[in-house]
Amino acid sequence: MILVTTALPIEAKPLVSRLGLTAIADEAYPVYKGEDYVLVVTGVGALKASAATGWAMARFPGIFAAINAGFCGAAPEVAGLHEWVYISSIRDKASGRLSIPDILQKHPFREAALLTVPTVVKDRIDWNGVVDMEGSGFFEAARKFVSPDQISLIKWVSDPLTGSIHLEETSRAYAEGLDPAVDFIRQWPRFLEGKMDKAPEELVGQVEQRLKLTSTQRHYVRKWASGYLARGGDPGEVYRLLPEAVPASKSQNTRIFESLKNVFKN
């Protein structure tokens, strides 16, 4: 199952219709679910996006990938009004943190860097990319459960960084221009399923990139990972233990390796 998040109901409504989703009552957030997708309306802001994404990942354990779709602002020289763009990197303005999804699938969109800001941008800023208020929170939360190649952000330019939109006109244009996004969302599961046979290799590759392993440890990781995935183990459990960068100390490296060993062998 794939998680789709939007910040606003106006972004979610046409997606719900096009993907054939049904509202689920009595949840912590507005939730719409189908056989292959679950859509959650997170609310505006990186903190809300992070909280809702983490909640959804835990609430629906069958999720193996996540996509954020919705509005963004962009200067005319960056992207055209009402154009879809594929996010190639995410900079959180408040923290300065940079996140980079792995773009492995071919797509029809212009690629752009995303700046996630804490407040509405009402004028041009010094940024050669698109701007939103949720992307960094979504990505950082999703990254705790799945690998970067299983996370995508596609954004629709709703305004040229004016901070305001004409609600009715924007809603209509968004719904009418949804085809590229829906096509991508529908094709993505097939692309990801095609990668499943490579899952042990990719999982081991992520471990080897983020830990200092001896040749013996690498041998055991490959052996453990194959068995773990064959038993139906969740790769997200492994990814959650991996550090963002190789540990500086041997003791920290060893602690993480032992934690991975426990996950693989249980």
CSV table of C-alpha atoms in Angstrom, one decimal:
chain,number,residue,atom,x,y,z
A,1,MET,CA,0.0,0.0,0.0
A,2,ILE,CA,1.2,3.5,-0.8
A,3,LEU,CA,0.6,6.5,1.5
A,4,VAL,CA,-0.5,9.7,-0.2
A,5,THR,CA,-0.4,12.9,1.9
A,6,THR,CA,-1.8,16.4,1.1
A,7,ALA,CA,-1.9,19.4,3.4
A,8,LEU,CA,-5.4,20.6,2.5
A,9,PRO,CA,-8.8,19.1,1.7
A,10,ILE,CA,-8.8,21.1,-1.5
A,11,GLU,CA,-5.7,19.1,-2.6
A,12,ALA,CA,-7.1,15.8,-1.4
A,13,LYS,CA,-10.7,16.0,-2.8
A,14,PRO,CA,-10.0,15.4,-6.6
A,15,LEU,CA,-7.3,12.8,-5.7
A,16,VAL,CA,-9.8,10.9,-3.6
A,17,SER,CA,-12.2,10.8,-6.5
A,18,ARG,CA,-9.7,9.8,-9.1
A,19,LEU,CA,-8.1,7.1,-7.0
A,20,GLY,CA,-11.4,5.7,-5.9
A,21,LEU,CA,-10.9,6.1,-2.2
A,22,THR,CA,-13.4,5.9,0.6
A,23,ALA,CA,-13.5,8.0,3.8
A,24,ILE,CA,-12.6,6.2,7.0
A,25,ALA,CA,-14.4,7.5,10.0
A,26,ASP,CA,-13.1,8.0,13.6
A,27,GLU,CA,-9.4,8.4,12.7
A,28,ALA,CA,-7.1,11.0,14.1
A,29,TYR,CA,-6.9,12.7,10.7
A,30,PRO,CA,-9.1,12.8,7.6
A,31,VAL,CA,-8.3,9.5,6.0
A,32,TYR,CA,-9.4,8.0,2.7
A,33,LYS,CA,-8.5,4.4,1.8
A,34,GLY,CA,-8.7,2.0,-1.1
A,35,GLU,CA,-7.0,-1.3,-2.0
A,36,ASP,CA,-3.7,0.2,-3.0
A,37,TYR,CA,-3.6,3.6,-1.4
A,38,VAL,CA,-4.4,5.4,1.8
A,39,LEU,CA,-4.6,9.2,1.7
A,40,VAL,CA,-4.2,11.4,4.7
A,41,VAL,CA,-4.9,15.2,5.0
A,42,THR,CA,-2.1,16.4,7.3
A,43,GLY,CA,-2.9,20.0,7.8
A,44,VAL,CA,-0.6,23.0,7.0
A,45,GLY,CA,3.0,23.2,8.2
A,46,ALA,CA,6.0,20.9,8.5
A,47,LEU,CA,5.3,19.8,12.1
A,48,LYS,CA,1.7,18.8,11.2
A,49,ALA,CA,2.9,17.0,8.1
A,50,SER,CA,5.6,15.1,10.1
A,51,ALA,CA,3.1,14.1,12.8
A,52,ALA,CA,0.4,12.9,10.4
A,53,THR,CA,2.9,11.0,8.2
A,54,GLY,CA,4.4,9.2,11.2
A,55,TRP,CA,0.9,8.4,12.5
A,56,ALA,CA,-0.2,7.0,9.2
A,57,MET,CA,2.9,4.9,8.8
A,58,ALA,CA,2.3,3.3,12.2
A,59,ARG,CA,-1.5,3.1,11.8
A,60,PHE,CA,-1.4,1.3,8.4
A,61,PRO,CA,1.6,-1.2,8.6
A,62,GLY,CA,1.1,-2.3,5.0
A,63,ILE,CA,2.5,0.9,3.7
A,64,PHE,CA,5.7,0.4,1.7
A,65,ALA,CA,6.1,3.8,0.1
A,66,ALA,CA,4.9,7.4,0.5
A,67,ILE,CA,4.2,10.3,-1.8
A,68,ASN,CA,3.3,13.9,-1.0
A,69,ALA,CA,1.3,15.8,-3.5
A,70,GLY,CA,0.0,19.4,-3.3
A,71,PHE,CA,0.4,23.1,-3.9
A,72,CYS,CA,3.6,25.1,-4.0
A,73,GLY,CA,4.7,28.5,-5.0
A,74,ALA,CA,7.3,29.3,-7.6
A,75,ALA,CA,8.8,32.2,-9.4
A,76,PRO,CA,7.9,32.3,-13.1
A,77,GLU,CA,11.4,31.5,-14.2
A,78,VAL,CA,11.5,28.4,-12.0
A,79,ALA,CA,8.2,26.8,-13.1
A,80,GLY,CA,5.0,27.8,-14.8
A,81,LEU,CA,1.8,28.5,-13.0
A,82,HIS,CA,-0.3,25.3,-12.7
A,83,GLU,CA,2.7,23.2,-13.7
A,84,TRP,CA,3.6,19.9,-11.9
A,85,VAL,CA,7.2,19.6,-10.7
A,86,TYR,CA,9.1,16.6,-9.2
A,87,ILE,CA,11.0,17.5,-6.1
A,88,SER,CA,14.7,16.6,-6.4
A,89,SER,CA,15.8,18.0,-3.0
A,90,ILE,CA,14.2,19.5,0.1
A,91,ARG,CA,15.7,22.3,2.2
A,92,ASP,CA,14.0,23.1,5.6
A,93,LYS,CA,14.4,26.8,6.0
A,94,ALA,CA,14.1,26.7,9.8
A,95,SER,CA,16.7,24.1,10.5
A,96,GLY,CA,18.8,24.4,7.3
A,97,ARG,CA,18.6,20.6,6.9
A,98,LEU,CA,18.9,19.2,3.4
A,99,SER,CA,17.2,16.0,2.3
A,100,ILE,CA,17.5,14.3,-1.0
A,101,PRO,CA,15.1,11.6,-2.3
A,102,ASP,CA,16.4,8.9,-4.6
A,103,ILE,CA,14.9,9.5,-8.0
A,104,LEU,CA,15.0,6.2,-9.8
A,105,GLN,CA,11.8,6.2,-11.8
A,106,LYS,CA,11.4,8.0,-15.1
A,107,HIS,CA,8.8,10.7,-14.9
A,108,PRO,CA,7.4,13.5,-17.1
A,109,PHE,CA,7.9,16.4,-14.7
A,110,ARG,CA,10.3,19.2,-14.5
A,111,GLU,CA,12.6,18.7,-11.5
A,112,ALA,CA,13.0,21.4,-8.9
A,113,ALA,CA,14.5,22.0,-5.4
A,114,LEU,CA,12.0,22.5,-2.7
A,115,LEU,CA,12.3,25.0,0.2
A,116,THR,CA,9.9,24.3,3.1
A,117,VAL,CA,9.2,27.5,5.0
A,118,PRO,CA,7.4,28.1,8.4
A,119,THR,CA,5.3,31.0,7.2
A,120,VAL,CA,3.5,32.0,4.0
A,121,VAL,CA,5.8,33.6,1.5
A,122,LYS,CA,4.1,36.7,0.1
A,123,ASP,CA,6.9,38.0,-2.1
A,124,ARG,CA,9.9,36.9,-4.1
A,125,ILE,CA,12.7,35.3,-2.1
A,126,ASP,CA,16.3,34.3,-2.8
A,127,TRP,CA,15.6,30.7,-3.8
A,128,ASN,CA,16.0,29.1,-7.1
A,129,GLY,CA,13.3,26.5,-6.7
A,130,VAL,CA,9.7,26.0,-5.4
A,131,VAL,CA,8.4,26.7,-2.0
A,132,ASP,CA,5.9,24.9,0.3
A,133,MET,CA,5.2,24.5,4.0
A,134,GLU,CA,5.1,20.7,4.5
A,135,GLY,CA,7.7,18.9,2.4
A,136,SER,CA,10.5,18.6,4.9
A,137,GLY,CA,8.3,17.4,7.7
A,138,PHE,CA,6.7,14.8,5.4
A,139,PHE,CA,10.1,13.5,4.1
A,140,GLU,CA,11.8,13.3,7.5
A,141,ALA,CA,8.9,11.3,9.0
A,142,ALA,CA,8.5,9.0,6.0
A,143,ARG,CA,12.3,8.4,6.0
A,144,LYS,CA,12.0,6.7,9.4
A,145,PHE,CA,9.9,4.0,7.9
A,146,VAL,CA,11.0,3.5,4.3
A,147,SER,CA,14.1,4.2,2.2
A,148,PRO,CA,14.6,7.4,0.2
A,149,ASP,CA,13.8,5.7,-3.1
A,150,GLN,CA,10.4,4.8,-1.8
A,151,ILE,CA,9.5,8.5,-1.1
A,152,SER,CA,8.4,11.0,-3.7
A,153,LEU,CA,7.1,14.6,-3.7
A,154,ILE,CA,5.2,16.1,-6.6
A,155,LYS,CA,4.1,19.7,-6.4
A,156,TRP,CA,1.6,21.8,-8.4
A,157,VAL,CA,2.4,25.5,-8.8
A,158,SER,CA,-0.6,27.3,-7.3
A,159,ASP,CA,0.9,30.8,-7.2
A,160,PRO,CA,4.0,32.8,-8.3
A,161,LEU,CA,5.0,33.4,-4.7
A,162,THR,CA,2.2,35.9,-3.9
A,163,GLY,CA,1.0,34.1,-0.8
A,164,SER,CA,-2.6,34.1,-2.0
A,165,ILE,CA,-4.8,32.3,-4.5
A,166,HIS,CA,-8.3,32.6,-5.9
A,167,LEU,CA,-9.8,29.6,-4.2
A,168,GLU,CA,-12.5,28.6,-6.8
A,169,GLU,CA,-10.3,29.2,-9.8
A,170,THR,CA,-7.3,27.4,-8.3
A,171,SER,CA,-9.4,24.5,-7.2
A,172,ARG,CA,-10.9,24.1,-10.7
A,173,ALA,CA,-7.5,24.4,-12.4
A,174,TYR,CA,-5.9,21.9,-10.0
A,175,ALA,CA,-8.6,19.3,-10.6
A,176,GLU,CA,-8.5,19.8,-14.4
A,177,GLY,CA,-4.7,19.4,-14.4
A,178,LEU,CA,-4.5,16.4,-12.2
A,179,ASP,CA,-3.8,13.8,-14.9
A,180,PRO,CA,0.0,13.8,-14.8
A,181,ALA,CA,0.0,13.3,-11.0
A,182,VAL,CA,-2.7,10.6,-11.1
A,183,ASP,CA,-0.8,8.7,-13.8
A,184,PHE,CA,2.4,8.9,-11.8
A,185,ILE,CA,0.7,7.7,-8.6
A,186,ARG,CA,-0.9,4.8,-10.4
A,187,GLN,CA,2.3,3.8,-12.2
A,188,TRP,CA,4.5,4.0,-9.1
A,189,PRO,CA,3.4,0.8,-7.4
A,190,ARG,CA,4.3,-1.2,-10.5
A,191,PHE,CA,7.7,0.4,-10.6
A,192,LEU,CA,8.3,-0.4,-6.9
A,193,GLU,CA,7.0,-3.9,-7.3
A,194,GLY,CA,9.5,-4.4,-10.1
A,195,LYS,CA,12.3,-3.5,-7.6
A,196,MET,CA,11.1,-6.1,-5.0
A,197,ASP,CA,13.4,-8.8,-6.3
A,198,LYS,CA,16.3,-6.5,-5.7
A,199,ALA,CA,15.2,-5.8,-2.1
A,200,PRO,CA,17.9,-7.8,-0.2
A,201,GLU,CA,20.6,-6.2,-2.3
A,202,GLU,CA,19.3,-2.7,-1.7
A,203,LEU,CA,18.8,-3.3,2.0
A,204,VAL,CA,22.3,-4.6,2.4
A,205,GLY,CA,23.6,-1.7,0.3
A,206,GLN,CA,21.9,0.8,2.7
A,207,VAL,CA,23.5,-0.9,5.7
A,208,GLU,CA,26.9,-1.0,4.1
A,209,GLN,CA,26.7,2.7,3.2
A,210,ARG,CA,25.9,3.8,6.8
A,211,LEU,CA,28.0,1.6,8.9
A,212,LYS,CA,31.7,0.6,8.9
A,213,LEU,CA,31.5,-3.2,8.4
A,214,THR,CA,34.3,-5.8,8.3
A,215,SER,CA,34.2,-8.4,5.6
A,216,THR,CA,32.8,-10.9,8.1
A,217,GLN,CA,30.1,-8.5,9.2
A,218,ARG,CA,29.1,-7.8,5.5
A,219,HIS,CA,28.8,-11.5,5.0
A,220,TYR,CA,26.5,-11.9,7.9
A,221,VAL,CA,24.4,-8.9,7.0
A,222,ARG,CA,23.8,-10.3,3.5
A,223,LYS,CA,22.8,-13.7,5.0
A,224,TRP,CA,20.6,-12.2,7.7
A,225,ALA,CA,18.9,-9.7,5.3
A,226,SER,CA,17.9,-12.5,2.8
A,227,GLY,CA,16.3,-14.5,5.6
A,228,TYR,CA,14.6,-11.6,7.2
A,229,LEU,CA,12.9,-10.5,4.0
A,230,ALA,CA,12.0,-14.1,3.1
A,231,ARG,CA,10.2,-14.3,6.4
A,232,GLY,CA,8.2,-11.2,5.5
A,233,GLY,CA,10.3,-8.8,7.6
A,234,ASP,CA,9.7,-5.1,7.2
A,235,PRO,CA,12.7,-3.2,5.7
A,236,GLY,CA,11.4,-0.1,7.5
A,237,GLU,CA,12.4,-1.7,10.8
A,238,VAL,CA,16.0,-1.8,9.6
A,239,TYR,CA,16.0,1.7,8.0
A,240,ARG,CA,14.8,3.2,11.3
A,241,LEU,CA,18.0,2.0,13.0
A,242,LEU,CA,20.4,3.3,10.4
A,243,PRO,CA,22.1,6.6,11.1
A,244,GLU,CA,22.1,9.5,8.6
A,245,ALA,CA,25.9,9.4,8.4
A,246,VAL,CA,28.6,6.8,9.3
A,247,PRO,CA,29.1,6.8,13.1
A,248,ALA,CA,32.2,8.6,14.2
A,249,SER,CA,33.0,6.2,17.0
A,250,LYS,CA,33.6,2.4,16.9
A,251,SER,CA,31.4,1.9,20.0
A,252,GLN,CA,28.4,3.6,18.4
A,253,ASN,CA,29.0,1.6,15.2
A,254,THR,CA,29.0,-1.6,17.2
A,255,ARG,CA,25.8,-0.7,19.1
A,256,ILE,CA,23.9,-0.1,15.9
A,257,PHE,CA,25.2,-3.3,14.3
A,258,GLU,CA,24.1,-5.3,17.3
A,259,SER,CA,20.6,-3.7,17.1
A,260,LEU,CA,20.4,-4.6,13.5
A,261,LYS,CA,21.4,-8.1,14.3
A,262,ASN,CA,18.6,-8.4,16.8
A,263,VAL,CA,16.0,-7.1,14.2
A,264,PHE,CA,17.3,-9.4,11.4
A,265,LYS,CA,17.3,-12.6,13.6
A,266,ASN,CA,14.0,-12.1,15.4
